Amino acid sequence: MPTAPQLPMLDLHDALTPGAPRSAEVARQFRAAAQDSGFFYVRRHGVPEALIAQQFALAEQLLTLPPAVREALSIRHSPSSRGFEALGAQTLDANAHPDLKESFYCGLAYPEEHPYVRAGYQTYGHNQWPAQLPDAPTQCEAYMQAMLALSRRLMQLMALSLDLPEHYFDAADGSPMVTLRLVRYPPHPPGADEHTFGAGAHTDWGALTLLAQDHHGGLEVCTPSGDWVDATPLPGTLVVNLGDMIPRWTNGRYHSNPHRVRNRHSGGAARYSIPFFYEPDYLAPITPVPGTVAPGTPPLFEPCTAGEHLRQMYLKTYAPQAKTWAPTAPSP
């Protein structure tokens, strides 16, 4: 008998469009999850299962290309940090070993004449695609557009959960920052110490992360009590979590909690996951939404733009002397 999920489940049936019959009910569930760990599952989310399956197949194709191909398209060669990231290139937990994962990054295909592309804003740059997989750009764009539509609807449900107009956050979505990451985790090494992870404990930096995970499992979420619980893979679901931008936007009312990954699948197989990072427009103002700051008290965070927030998170996480910031928050 399947184990009951340890994270909330939001059923989006009849809540996927503005004014849908169950919108208020789902918004209440969103509020409860956001005030707890900031993690929840969504089912009947509107993203075709066939599209998700195709994306997992592409992830395996991309991340098993010859090393020379991946090195030639490394994110180290990309001003936008798009392309391949090598095994062990990232350490999300400063107290742990380098992460046992490798990745491929891409983003929305904004045209060259877009003002944000011309300005060189991060996440608005150019993708790097391997010639061996000519259908990859079209397939990834289709997947990103489907996840972007769901992200926009989740932001509308979040607005309702805060007793705001349903379309409150729409104005911040002019040219959203979007990053898609395809991730491969090798099997957990036998005898590894307690400081070894596929992805060390971290929070995401942005607004929303929508995660498709394969059946191997390994994602662990830290609850407000400090306990770590499994985000067990459940057929037909995505895992959604709030990033650090949301506490800033809600004056600390909603939470962004740490999570980590250990691929301990008993069969010794690689684990694949596909996190989709949604952030608003680079220049969108991030100030506490109405009703979250008590009269006569200062907000918990200084106002900023979405781009400034991500830059601050990068400088805090990586190096005070850095002059640029990474494409988005890491995720499982």
XYZ file of C-alpha atoms in Angstrom, residues 186-189 192-194 196-197 216-218 220 260-269 271:
24
model
C 24.525 9.173 -10.163
C 23.936 6.485 -7.518
C 24.887 7.443 -3.969
C 28.421 6.121 -3.330
C 29.638 7.758 1.714
C 29.781 9.938 4.821
C 26.987 12.130 6.163
C 27.737 13.572 0.843
C 24.649 14.651 -1.122
C 13.656 6.861 -7.829
C 13.000 9.454 -5.141
C 15.637 11.181 -3.035
C 14.042 15.584 1.199
C 18.321 18.391 -0.320
C 18.760 15.284 -2.469
C 20.349 11.864 -1.888
C 19.957 9.275 -4.645
C 19.715 6.148 -2.521
C 17.710 4.076 -4.979
C 18.265 0.425 -4.118
C 18.822 -0.519 -7.765
C 21.853 1.729 -8.103
C 20.386 3.653 -11.052
C 18.098 9.671 -10.784
